[in-house]
Coordinates of C-alpha atoms in Angstrom, one line a residue:
Chain D
M600 CA 22.8 -173.1 150.5
A601 CA 21.7 -171.2 153.6
A602 CA 24.3 -168.4 152.8
T603 CA 22.1 -167.3 149.9
N604 CA 19.5 -166.0 152.4
A605 CA 21.9 -163.1 152.9
F606 CA 20.9 -161.3 149.7
S607 CA 17.8 -163.1 148.5
P608 CA 15.5 -160.6 150.4
V609 CA 17.0 -157.7 148.4
L610 CA 16.4 -159.5 145.1
L611 CA 12.9 -160.5 146.3
V612 CA 12.1 -156.8 146.7
V613 CA 13.6 -156.0 143.3
L614 CA 11.6 -158.8 141.6
L615 CA 8.4 -158.0 143.4
G616 CA 9.0 -154.5 142.1
L617 CA 9.1 -155.9 138.6
L618 CA 5.7 -157.5 139.2
V619 CA 4.2 -154.3 140.6
G620 CA 5.8 -152.4 137.7
H621 CA 4.2 -154.8 135.3
G622 CA 0.8 -154.2 136.9
L623 CA 1.2 -150.4 136.8
G624 CA 2.2 -150.6 133.2
Q625 CA -1.0 -152.3 132.4
S626 CA -3.3 -149.9 134.1
E627 CA -1.7 -146.6 133.0
E628 CA -4.1 -144.7 130.8
P629 CA -2.6 -143.4 127.5
R630 CA -3.1 -139.7 126.7
L631 CA -4.9 -139.1 123.5
I632 CA -4.4 -135.8 121.6
D633 CA -6.8 -134.8 118.8
L634 CA -4.9 -133.1 116.0
T635 CA -8.0 -132.5 113.9
W636 CA -10.1 -129.4 113.1
T637 CA -13.8 -129.7 113.0
I638 CA -15.2 -129.6 109.4
E639 CA -17.8 -126.9 109.1
E640 CA -19.3 -124.4 106.6
G641 CA -17.2 -121.2 106.3
M642 CA -14.0 -123.0 107.3
N643 CA -10.6 -122.1 105.6
V644 CA -10.1 -123.8 102.3
Y645 CA -7.4 -123.3 99.7
P646 CA -8.7 -120.8 97.2
V647 CA -8.9 -123.1 94.1
H648 CA -10.9 -125.7 96.1
A649 CA -14.7 -125.9 96.4
E650 CA -16.2 -124.6 99.6
Y651 CA -17.5 -127.2 102.1
R652 CA -21.3 -127.7 102.2
F653 CA -23.4 -129.3 104.9
T654 CA -27.1 -130.1 104.2
V655 CA -29.6 -131.2 106.8
V656 CA -31.7 -134.1 105.4
Y657 CA -33.5 -135.2 108.6
R658 CA -33.6 -133.4 111.9
G659 CA -36.6 -134.0 114.1
E660 CA -39.5 -136.4 115.0
Q661 CA -40.4 -138.9 112.2
P662 CA -43.8 -140.2 111.2
G663 CA -42.8 -143.5 112.8
G664 CA -42.7 -141.8 116.2
Y665 CA -38.9 -141.6 116.7
Y666 CA -36.3 -138.8 116.4
L667 CA -33.8 -138.8 113.5
E668 CA -30.9 -136.7 112.4
S669 CA -29.0 -137.2 109.1
N670 CA -27.0 -134.9 106.8
N671 CA -25.3 -134.8 103.4
I672 CA -21.8 -133.4 102.9
F673 CA -19.9 -132.0 99.9
M674 CA -16.3 -131.2 99.9
A675 CA -13.0 -131.1 98.0
E676 CA -10.7 -133.9 99.1
H677 CA -8.2 -131.4 100.4
T678 CA -10.5 -129.9 103.1
G679 CA -9.8 -129.3 106.7
T680 CA -7.2 -131.5 108.4
H681 CA -6.3 -133.8 105.4
L682 CA -3.8 -136.0 103.9
D683 CA -2.2 -135.6 100.4
A684 CA -1.6 -138.9 98.6
P685 CA 1.4 -139.2 96.3
A686 CA -0.9 -139.1 93.3
H687 CA -1.8 -135.5 94.1
F688 CA 1.4 -134.4 92.4
A689 CA 2.9 -137.6 90.9
E690 CA 1.3 -139.5 88.0
G691 CA 1.0 -143.2 88.6
A692 CA 2.0 -142.9 92.3
W693 CA -0.1 -144.2 95.2
R694 CA -3.6 -142.9 95.2
L695 CA -5.2 -142.6 98.6
D696 CA -6.7 -146.1 98.7
Q697 CA -3.4 -147.6 97.7
I698 CA -1.4 -146.3 100.7
P699 CA -0.6 -149.2 103.1
L700 CA -2.2 -148.7 106.5
G701 CA 1.2 -149.0 108.2
H702 CA 2.4 -145.9 106.3
L703 CA -0.3 -143.8 108.2
T704 CA 1.2 -144.2 111.6
G705 CA 4.7 -143.6 113.1
P706 CA 6.6 -142.0 115.9
G707 CA 5.6 -138.3 116.3
V708 CA 8.1 -135.5 116.1
V709 CA 7.3 -131.7 116.4
V710 CA 9.7 -129.2 115.0
D711 CA 8.8 -125.8 116.5
V712 CA 9.9 -123.0 114.2
R713 CA 7.7 -120.3 115.6
E714 CA 10.6 -118.1 116.8
K715 CA 12.4 -118.5 113.5
I716 CA 9.4 -117.2 111.5
G717 CA 9.3 -113.8 113.2
D718 CA 7.2 -111.5 111.1
N719 CA 7.8 -113.3 107.8
P720 CA 4.5 -114.9 106.7
D721 CA 6.3 -116.6 103.8
Y722 CA 9.0 -118.1 106.0
A723 CA 10.4 -121.3 104.4
I724 CA 11.7 -123.9 106.9
T725 CA 15.2 -124.9 106.0
Q726 CA 17.6 -127.9 106.3
Q727 CA 19.3 -125.7 109.0
D728 CA 16.1 -125.5 111.0
L729 CA 15.7 -129.3 110.9
E730 CA 19.4 -129.8 111.9
D731 CA 18.9 -127.3 114.8
W732 CA 16.1 -129.5 116.0
E733 CA 18.3 -132.6 115.8
R734 CA 21.1 -130.9 117.9
E735 CA 18.5 -130.5 120.7
Y736 CA 16.5 -133.8 120.4
G737 CA 18.7 -136.2 118.5
R738 CA 18.4 -137.6 115.0
I739 CA 14.9 -137.5 113.4
P740 CA 13.7 -141.1 113.9
D741 CA 13.2 -143.4 111.0
D742 CA 9.6 -143.9 109.8
C743 CA 8.4 -140.9 111.8
I744 CA 5.6 -138.4 111.2
L745 CA 7.4 -135.1 111.2
M746 CA 5.1 -132.2 112.3
L747 CA 6.2 -128.6 111.5
R748 CA 4.7 -126.2 114.1
T749 CA 4.5 -122.7 112.6
G750 CA 1.9 -121.3 115.1
W751 CA -0.5 -120.6 112.2
G752 CA -3.1 -123.1 113.5
E753 CA -3.1 -121.9 117.1
W754 CA -3.0 -118.2 116.2
Y755 CA -5.1 -117.9 113.1
W756 CA -7.3 -120.9 112.2
E757 CA -10.3 -119.7 114.3
Q758 CA -10.0 -116.1 112.9
G759 CA -10.8 -117.2 109.3
V760 CA -9.3 -116.9 105.9
S761 CA -7.8 -113.5 106.0
A762 CA -5.8 -114.3 109.1
Y763 CA -4.9 -117.9 108.2
L764 CA -4.3 -117.4 104.4
G765 CA -3.4 -113.7 104.4
T766 CA -6.3 -112.8 102.1
D767 CA -10.0 -113.3 101.9
T768 CA -10.0 -113.2 98.1
K769 CA -9.8 -116.3 96.0
D770 CA -6.6 -114.9 94.4
V771 CA -3.8 -117.5 95.1
T772 CA -1.1 -114.9 94.3
K773 CA -2.2 -113.1 97.5
I774 CA -2.0 -115.9 99.9
H775 CA 0.7 -116.1 102.6
F776 CA 1.7 -118.7 105.1
P777 CA 4.9 -120.5 106.1
G778 CA 6.0 -123.8 104.6
L779 CA 8.9 -126.2 104.0
H780 CA 11.8 -124.9 101.8
P781 CA 12.4 -127.1 98.8
G782 CA 16.0 -127.5 100.1
G783 CA 14.6 -128.8 103.5
A784 CA 12.3 -131.2 101.6
Q785 CA 15.2 -132.5 99.5
W786 CA 17.4 -133.0 102.5
L787 CA 14.7 -135.0 104.3
V788 CA 14.2 -137.2 101.2
D789 CA 17.9 -137.7 100.7
N790 CA 19.1 -138.1 104.3
R791 CA 16.3 -139.1 106.5
K792 CA 13.5 -141.7 106.3
V793 CA 10.2 -140.0 107.2
K794 CA 6.7 -141.4 106.4
M795 CA 4.9 -138.1 106.5
V796 CA 5.4 -134.3 106.9
G797 CA 2.6 -132.5 108.7
I798 CA 2.1 -128.7 109.1
D799 CA -0.3 -126.5 111.0
C800 CA -1.1 -124.2 108.1
M801 CA -2.8 -124.6 104.7
G802 CA 0.1 -126.2 102.9
A803 CA 3.5 -127.9 103.0
D804 CA 4.8 -125.3 100.6
T805 CA 4.8 -121.6 101.6
G806 CA 1.7 -119.6 100.4
D807 CA 4.1 -118.0 98.0
A808 CA 5.4 -121.2 96.5
S809 CA 2.1 -123.1 96.5
A810 CA 0.7 -120.5 94.1
K811 CA 3.5 -121.4 91.6
T812 CA 4.7 -125.0 91.3
A813 CA 4.5 -126.2 94.9
P814 CA 8.1 -127.5 94.9
A815 CA 8.1 -129.1 98.3
H816 CA 5.0 -131.2 97.3
Q817 CA 6.9 -132.1 94.1
I818 CA 9.9 -133.4 96.1
L819 CA 8.1 -135.2 98.9
L820 CA 5.1 -136.9 97.2
P821 CA 6.9 -138.8 94.4
N822 CA 9.1 -140.2 97.2
N823 CA 6.1 -141.5 99.0
V824 CA 6.6 -138.9 101.8
L825 CA 2.9 -138.1 102.5
I826 CA 1.8 -134.6 103.5
L827 CA -0.7 -133.6 106.2
E828 CA -2.1 -130.1 106.1
N829 CA -4.1 -128.0 108.5
V830 CA -3.0 -130.1 111.5
A831 CA -4.6 -128.8 114.7
H832 CA -3.4 -128.5 118.3
L833 CA 0.3 -129.1 117.8
D834 CA 0.8 -127.1 121.0
E835 CA -0.5 -130.1 122.9
M836 CA 1.9 -132.6 121.4
P837 CA 5.4 -133.2 122.9
P838 CA 8.5 -132.7 120.7
T839 CA 9.2 -136.5 120.8
G840 CA 7.7 -139.5 122.5
S841 CA 4.3 -139.9 120.9
T842 CA 2.8 -142.2 118.2
V843 CA 0.8 -140.4 115.5
Y844 CA -2.0 -141.9 113.6
A845 CA -3.2 -139.9 110.5
M846 CA -6.2 -141.8 109.3
P847 CA -8.0 -140.6 106.2
I848 CA -11.3 -141.9 105.0
K849 CA -10.6 -144.4 102.2
I850 CA -11.6 -142.6 99.0
G851 CA -11.2 -144.8 96.0
Q852 CA -8.9 -143.1 93.4
G853 CA -8.4 -140.2 95.9
S854 CA -5.6 -137.7 95.6
G855 CA -6.1 -137.0 99.3
A856 CA -8.8 -137.1 101.9
P857 CA -9.9 -135.5 105.1
A858 CA -8.4 -137.5 108.0
R859 CA -8.8 -138.0 111.7
V860 CA -5.3 -137.3 113.1
F861 CA -4.3 -138.0 116.7
A862 CA -1.3 -138.7 118.8
I863 CA -1.0 -141.2 121.7
V864 CA 1.4 -140.6 124.5
D865 CA 1.8 -143.5 126.9
N866 CA 4.3 -145.5 128.9
R867 CA 5.3 -147.3 125.7
T868 CA 5.7 -144.2 123.5
S869 CA 7.1 -141.8 126.0
A870 CA 10.5 -140.3 125.4
A871 CA 11.9 -142.4 128.2
G872 CA 11.1 -145.5 126.1
P873 CA 8.9 -148.5 126.6
T874 CA 8.6 -150.5 129.8
T875 CA 11.4 -148.4 131.3
P876 CA 10.7 -149.2 134.9
N877 CA 11.2 -152.9 134.2
F878 CA 14.3 -152.1 132.2
I879 CA 15.8 -150.0 135.0
L880 CA 15.0 -152.7 137.6
A881 CA 16.5 -155.4 135.5
V882 CA 19.7 -153.3 135.0
T883 CA 19.8 -152.6 138.7
S884 CA 19.4 -156.3 139.5
V885 CA 22.3 -157.3 137.3
I886 CA 24.6 -154.6 138.8
M887 CA 23.6 -155.7 142.4
I888 CA 24.3 -159.4 141.6
I889 CA 27.7 -158.5 140.1
L890 CA 28.5 -156.2 143.1
Q891 CA 27.5 -158.9 145.6
S892 CA 29.4 -161.6 143.8
L893 CA 32.7 -159.7 144.2
Chain O
M1322 CA 29.7 -163.4 150.6
A1323 CA 31.5 -165.8 148.2
A1324 CA 28.8 -168.4 148.7
T1325 CA 26.4 -166.3 146.7
N1326 CA 28.4 -167.2 143.6
A1327 CA 26.6 -170.6 143.7
F1328 CA 23.4 -169.2 142.2
S1329 CA 24.2 -165.8 140.9
P1330 CA 25.0 -167.2 137.4
V1331 CA 21.5 -168.6 137.2
L1332 CA 20.0 -165.3 138.1
L1333 CA 22.4 -163.5 135.8
V1334 CA 21.0 -165.6 132.9
V1335 CA 17.4 -164.8 134.0
L1336 CA 18.0 -161.1 134.3
L1337 CA 20.0 -160.9 131.0
G1338 CA 16.9 -162.7 129.6
L1339 CA 14.8 -159.8 130.9
L1340 CA 17.1 -157.3 129.1
V1341 CA 16.9 -159.3 125.9
G1342 CA 13.1 -159.6 126.3
H1343 CA 12.9 -155.9 126.7
G1344 CA 14.8 -155.4 123.5
L1345 CA 12.6 -157.8 121.6
G1346 CA 9.5 -156.2 123.0
Q1347 CA 10.6 -152.9 121.5
S1348 CA 11.3 -154.2 118.1
E1349 CA 8.2 -156.3 117.6
E1350 CA 6.1 -154.9 114.8
P1351 CA 2.4 -154.6 115.6
R1352 CA 0.0 -156.1 113.2
L1353 CA -2.5 -153.6 111.7
I1354 CA -5.8 -154.7 110.3
D1355 CA -7.8 -152.3 108.1
L1356 CA -11.5 -152.7 108.8
T1357 CA -12.6 -150.1 106.3
W1358 CA -14.3 -150.5 102.8
T1359 CA -13.1 -148.3 100.0
I1360 CA -15.6 -145.5 99.2
E1361 CA -16.5 -145.5 95.5
E1362 CA -19.4 -144.7 93.2
G1363 CA -21.9 -147.5 93.0
M1364 CA -21.2 -148.8 96.5
N1365 CA -23.9 -150.1 98.7
V1366 CA -25.8 -147.4 100.5
Y1367 CA -28.9 -147.6 102.7
P1368 CA -31.9 -146.9 100.4
V1369 CA -33.0 -143.6 101.9
H1370 CA -29.5 -142.1 101.7
A1371 CA -28.0 -140.2 98.8
E1372 CA -25.7 -142.0 96.4
Y1373 CA -22.0 -141.3 96.7
R1374 CA -20.6 -139.1 94.0
F1375 CA -16.9 -138.6 93.0
T1376 CA -15.9 -135.8 90.6
V1377 CA -12.5 -135.3 89.0
V1378 CA -11.5 -131.6 89.2
Y1379 CA -7.9 -131.9 88.1
R1380 CA -6.1 -134.9 86.6
G1381 CA -3.2 -134.2 84.3
E1382 CA -0.4 -131.9 83.4
Q1383 CA -1.0 -128.3 84.5
P1384 CA -0.1 -125.0 82.6
G1385 CA 2.7 -124.5 85.3
G1386 CA 4.4 -127.7 84.0
Y1387 CA 3.5 -130.1 86.8
Y1388 CA 1.1 -133.0 87.2
L1389 CA -1.9 -132.5 89.5
E1390 CA -4.9 -134.7 90.7
S1391 CA -7.7 -133.4 92.8
N1392 CA -11.4 -134.4 93.2
N1393 CA -14.6 -133.5 94.9
I1394 CA -16.8 -135.8 96.9
F1395 CA -20.5 -135.8 97.8
M1396 CA -22.0 -138.2 100.3
A1397 CA -24.5 -138.9 103.0
E1398 CA -22.8 -139.0 106.4
H1399 CA -23.9 -142.7 106.8
T1400 CA -21.9 -143.9 103.8
G1401 CA -19.5 -146.9 103.6
T1402 CA -17.8 -147.9 106.8
H1403 CA -19.2 -145.3 109.2
L1404 CA -20.0 -144.3 112.7
D1405 CA -23.4 -143.4 114.1
A1406 CA -23.3 -140.6 116.7
P1407 CA -25.8 -140.7 119.5
A1408 CA -27.6 -137.6 117.9
H1409 CA -28.5 -139.8 114.9
F1410 CA -31.5 -141.1 117.0
A1411 CA -31.4 -139.1 120.3
E1412 CA -32.3 -135.4 120.4
G1413 CA -29.7 -133.4 122.3
A1414 CA -27.3 -136.3 122.6
W1415 CA -23.6 -136.1 121.4
R1416 CA -23.3 -135.1 117.8
L1417 CA -20.2 -136.4 116.0
D1418 CA -17.9 -133.6 116.9
Q1419 CA -18.9 -133.9 120.6
I1420 CA -17.8 -137.5 121.0
P1421 CA -14.6 -137.6 123.2
L1422 CA -11.7 -139.0 121.3
G1423 CA -11.2 -141.7 124.0
H1424 CA -14.7 -143.1 123.2
L1425 CA -13.5 -144.0 119.7
T1426 CA -11.0 -146.6 120.8
G1427 CA -11.1 -149.7 123.0
P1428 CA -10.3 -153.4 123.3
G1429 CA -11.7 -155.2 120.3
V1430 CA -14.0 -158.2 120.6
V1431 CA -15.5 -160.2 117.7
V1432 CA -18.7 -162.2 118.3
D1433 CA -19.0 -164.6 115.3
V1434 CA -22.7 -165.5 114.8
R1435 CA -22.4 -166.9 111.2
E1436 CA -23.4 -170.4 112.1
K1437 CA -26.4 -169.2 114.1
I1438 CA -27.7 -167.2 111.2
G1439 CA -28.2 -170.2 109.0
D1440 CA -30.4 -169.3 106.1
N1441 CA -32.3 -166.5 107.9
P1442 CA -31.3 -163.1 106.4
D1443 CA -33.3 -161.2 109.1
Y1444 CA -31.6 -163.1 112.0
A1445 CA -31.5 -161.0 115.2
I1446 CA -28.6 -161.6 117.5
T1447 CA -29.8 -162.3 121.0
Q1448 CA -28.6 -162.0 124.6
Q1449 CA -28.2 -165.8 124.4
D1450 CA -25.7 -165.4 121.5
L1451 CA -23.7 -162.9 123.5
E1452 CA -23.7 -165.1 126.6
D1453 CA -22.6 -168.1 124.5
W1454 CA -19.6 -166.0 123.4
E1455 CA -18.8 -165.2 127.1
R1456 CA -18.9 -168.9 128.0
E1457 CA -16.1 -169.4 125.5
Y1458 CA -14.0 -166.3 125.9
G1459 CA -14.9 -164.8 129.3
R1460 CA -16.9 -161.7 130.2
I1461 CA -17.2 -159.0 127.5
P1462 CA -14.5 -156.5 128.7
D1463 CA -15.4 -153.0 129.9
D1464 CA -15.1 -150.2 127.4
C1465 CA -14.7 -152.5 124.5
I1466 CA -15.7 -152.2 120.9
L1467 CA -17.9 -155.2 120.3
M1468 CA -17.9 -156.4 116.6
L1469 CA -20.8 -158.6 115.4
R1470 CA -19.6 -160.9 112.6
T1471 CA -22.5 -162.0 110.5
G1472 CA -20.5 -162.9 107.4
W1473 CA -22.5 -160.4 105.3
G1474 CA -19.4 -158.3 104.6
E1475 CA -17.1 -161.1 103.5
W1476 CA -19.8 -162.9 101.5
Y1477 CA -21.8 -160.1 99.9
W1478 CA -20.3 -156.6 100.0
E1479 CA -18.4 -157.0 96.7
Q1480 CA -21.5 -158.4 95.0
G1481 CA -23.5 -155.2 95.3
V1482 CA -26.8 -154.1 96.7
S1483 CA -29.0 -157.0 95.8
A1484 CA -26.7 -159.5 97.6
Y1485 CA -25.8 -157.2 100.5
L1486 CA -29.2 -155.6 101.1
G1487 CA -31.5 -158.3 99.7
T1488 CA -32.9 -155.9 97.0
D1489 CA -31.7 -153.5 94.4
T1490 CA -34.8 -151.4 94.7
K1491 CA -34.9 -148.3 97.0
D1492 CA -37.9 -149.9 98.9
V1493 CA -36.8 -150.2 102.5
T1494 CA -39.5 -152.7 103.2
K1495 CA -37.7 -155.2 100.9
I1496 CA -34.2 -155.0 102.5
H1497 CA -32.9 -158.0 104.5
F1498 CA -29.7 -158.4 106.6
P1499 CA -29.0 -159.6 110.1
G1500 CA -28.7 -157.3 113.1
L1501 CA -28.8 -157.0 116.9
H1502 CA -32.1 -158.0 118.6
P1503 CA -33.5 -155.2 120.8
G1504 CA -33.3 -157.6 123.7
G1505 CA -29.6 -158.1 123.1
A1506 CA -29.1 -154.4 122.9
Q1507 CA -30.9 -153.8 126.1
W1508 CA -28.9 -156.6 127.9
L1509 CA -25.7 -154.9 126.7
V1510 CA -26.8 -151.5 128.0
D1511 CA -28.0 -152.8 131.3
N1512 CA -25.4 -155.4 132.1
R1513 CA -22.2 -154.7 130.2
K1514 CA -20.2 -151.5 129.6
V1515 CA -19.3 -151.3 125.9
K1516 CA -18.3 -148.1 124.0
M1517 CA -19.4 -149.2 120.6
V1518 CA -21.2 -152.0 118.7
G1519 CA -19.9 -152.7 115.2
I1520 CA -21.4 -154.9 112.5
D1521 CA -20.3 -156.2 109.1
C1522 CA -23.7 -155.4 107.4
M1523 CA -25.7 -152.3 106.6
G1524 CA -27.1 -151.7 110.1
A1525 CA -27.1 -152.6 113.7
D1526 CA -30.8 -153.4 113.4
T1527 CA -31.9 -156.2 111.1
G1528 CA -33.0 -155.0 107.7
D1529 CA -36.5 -155.8 108.8
A1530 CA -36.4 -153.7 111.9
S1531 CA -34.4 -150.8 110.4
A1532 CA -37.3 -150.1 108.0
K1533 CA -39.6 -149.7 111.0
T1534 CA -38.4 -148.0 114.2
A1535 CA -34.8 -149.3 114.4
P1536 CA -35.2 -150.4 118.0
A1537 CA -31.5 -151.4 118.6
H1538 CA -30.4 -147.9 117.5
Q1539 CA -33.0 -146.4 119.9
I1540 CA -31.6 -148.5 122.8
L1541 CA -27.9 -148.1 122.1
L1542 CA -27.5 -144.5 121.0
P1543 CA -29.2 -142.6 123.8
N1544 CA -26.9 -144.6 126.2
N1545 CA -23.8 -143.3 124.3
V1546 CA -23.1 -146.8 122.9
L1547 CA -21.9 -145.8 119.4
I1548 CA -22.7 -147.8 116.3
L1549 CA -20.3 -148.8 113.5
E1550 CA -21.8 -150.1 110.3
N1551 CA -20.4 -151.8 107.2
V1552 CA -17.3 -152.9 109.0
A1553 CA -14.9 -154.7 106.7
H1554 CA -12.6 -157.7 107.1
L1555 CA -13.8 -159.0 110.4
D1556 CA -12.4 -162.4 109.3
E1557 CA -8.9 -160.9 109.8
M1558 CA -9.6 -159.8 113.4
P1559 CA -9.0 -162.2 116.4
P1560 CA -12.0 -162.8 118.8
T1561 CA -10.1 -161.0 121.6
G1562 CA -6.7 -159.4 122.1
S1563 CA -6.8 -156.4 119.7
T1564 CA -7.3 -152.7 120.2
V1565 CA -9.8 -151.1 117.8
Y1566 CA -9.7 -147.5 116.6
A1567 CA -12.9 -146.2 114.8
M1568 CA -11.9 -142.8 113.6
P1569 CA -14.5 -140.7 111.9
I1570 CA -13.8 -137.4 110.1
K1571 CA -14.8 -134.6 112.4
I1572 CA -18.0 -133.3 110.9
G1573 CA -19.4 -130.4 112.8
Q1574 CA -23.0 -131.1 114.0
G1575 CA -22.7 -134.6 112.3
S1576 CA -25.2 -137.3 113.1
G1577 CA -22.4 -139.7 111.9
A1578 CA -19.5 -139.8 109.6
P1579 CA -17.4 -142.1 107.4
A1580 CA -14.5 -143.4 109.4
R1581 CA -11.2 -145.2 109.1
V1582 CA -11.5 -148.2 111.3
F1583 CA -8.6 -150.4 112.2
A1584 CA -7.4 -152.9 114.8
I1585 CA -3.9 -153.3 116.2
V1586 CA -2.7 -156.6 117.5
D1587 CA 0.7 -156.4 119.3
N1588 CA 2.6 -157.8 122.2
R1589 CA 0.7 -155.4 124.5
T1590 CA -2.8 -156.0 123.2
S1591 CA -2.5 -159.8 122.5
A1592 CA -4.7 -162.1 124.5
A1593 CA -1.6 -163.3 126.5
G1594 CA -1.3 -159.8 127.9
P1595 CA 1.3 -157.0 127.8
T1596 CA 5.0 -157.6 128.2
T1597 CA 4.3 -161.2 129.0
P1598 CA 7.9 -162.5 128.5
N1599 CA 9.1 -160.1 131.2
F1600 CA 6.2 -161.1 133.5
I1601 CA 6.9 -164.8 133.1
L1602 CA 10.6 -164.2 133.7
A1603 CA 9.9 -162.2 136.8
V1604 CA 7.6 -164.8 138.3
T1605 CA 10.2 -167.5 137.4
S1606 CA 12.9 -165.5 139.2
V1607 CA 10.8 -165.1 142.4
I1608 CA 10.0 -168.8 142.4
M1609 CA 13.7 -169.7 141.9
I1610 CA 14.8 -167.4 144.8
I1611 CA 12.2 -168.9 147.1
L1612 CA 13.2 -172.5 146.1
Q1613 CA 16.9 -171.8 146.5
S1614 CA 16.4 -170.1 149.9
L1615 CA 14.8 -173.2 151.3

């Protein structure tokens, strides 16, 4: 079978490439993106909720001769970057500690609606806006965590309540921020299969609607589409190709909870798909064999 | 080059195998393990810390005609399954919100010391115990999250404070649970590179030592080796081959925080290594080419 020597060097190169590609795939560091705001006194909270309180209990040298810090915290469950459990608006539905862990992670998607909002602080994100995104990036993937980027987080969070909520009063009829239109929420529930809708402002409903009956909440939550509010740093997240983890502390009977939310972008989750170099090399190899066999 | 036909079918099968393997690799569901206890009133807390409190604010039909649940929570930072930040015992060291996100995840390792503990509820896990583990499983990997399985969680957590802490008084001189010996802690800091030490009881120090100067805390934390306490369900985690995420809520100036802790076991993190089927197929292909070229 000496004639096989004619093309075995080519295949050797290809297959050695596979081995090297395998090694590279292992060592490539994933990129982590923190999508969580720091919890601190004076932070933005929805007007009907209690203000966050932080109390220093120990901070300094102890009688035993060692240094110690320790603090107490008090908060409403819906404080900072947090998750709404279905039971927040749906009697008998999952409370926070009943949500399966697997429901808290999925492929990440960012729908950027900043340009559509213009100067309307009560802008409601429509089915059309979601379909426009799909025309550019393809169908919203099953089981995804769908992030709505309004720009409110990156523009206003640090500036405090009157920028972020539109008022520094506790009057909910005066709050303004963008949110998901009930029609958009209904379309998602009926036509797509998403695990969670996140947003970079105070609520999944517009400020307007949240002060009345919060219709988007009432559509999403009873269908076990979780809601993530006050998501941070969506500007750092790619439109597709990440895996999001939205991990709340496990409050028994909780209607929601503050969460650590982060995205991972790596060679497995990138838009180009997992282990792509191996895939391309394998396809190339098959084509080469076919061509050389002719 | 018709002679190449003699072995191209074999290679075609191998390379088609690569393609199929690629497809399978994509669809394989990772296994998620929740390592977090539910936070609820009456749970075990370290005697000097405040008791957890949960207050229902809304639970029922609202005047607007919709159902609403919402609650307030009060707790010490070191409640339930939680992370200790370096600043807990080291002045000027990282507080919770200063810990880089990447320091909160790493390869998971479980060192099972249940048989060594025997009937000694103040058993201190030694350098020898860690070296015994290495003889069986290989060197403790760099950047790992090292879990110490004492059995306390699986045996006693649900039974309340007198089983889990050894006393139902608030007298810290009466508490008993296993922990890490200061010598073991020093050996880890000097000779291995771990990101975090977790344990399935109330503290990284033995009950005994925690009531005095908490020496293991004083060795680990100033060296940015984080501590994870009251870790749940270590019985579900493999000794090696997982990736652990220990994700605390982001408390500004925190000395620690309750966390959602979980492990992922998938085809990438499994002990057999990432994309192994592709790797084996590639090696097989190279060997075949060499054999057939002879």
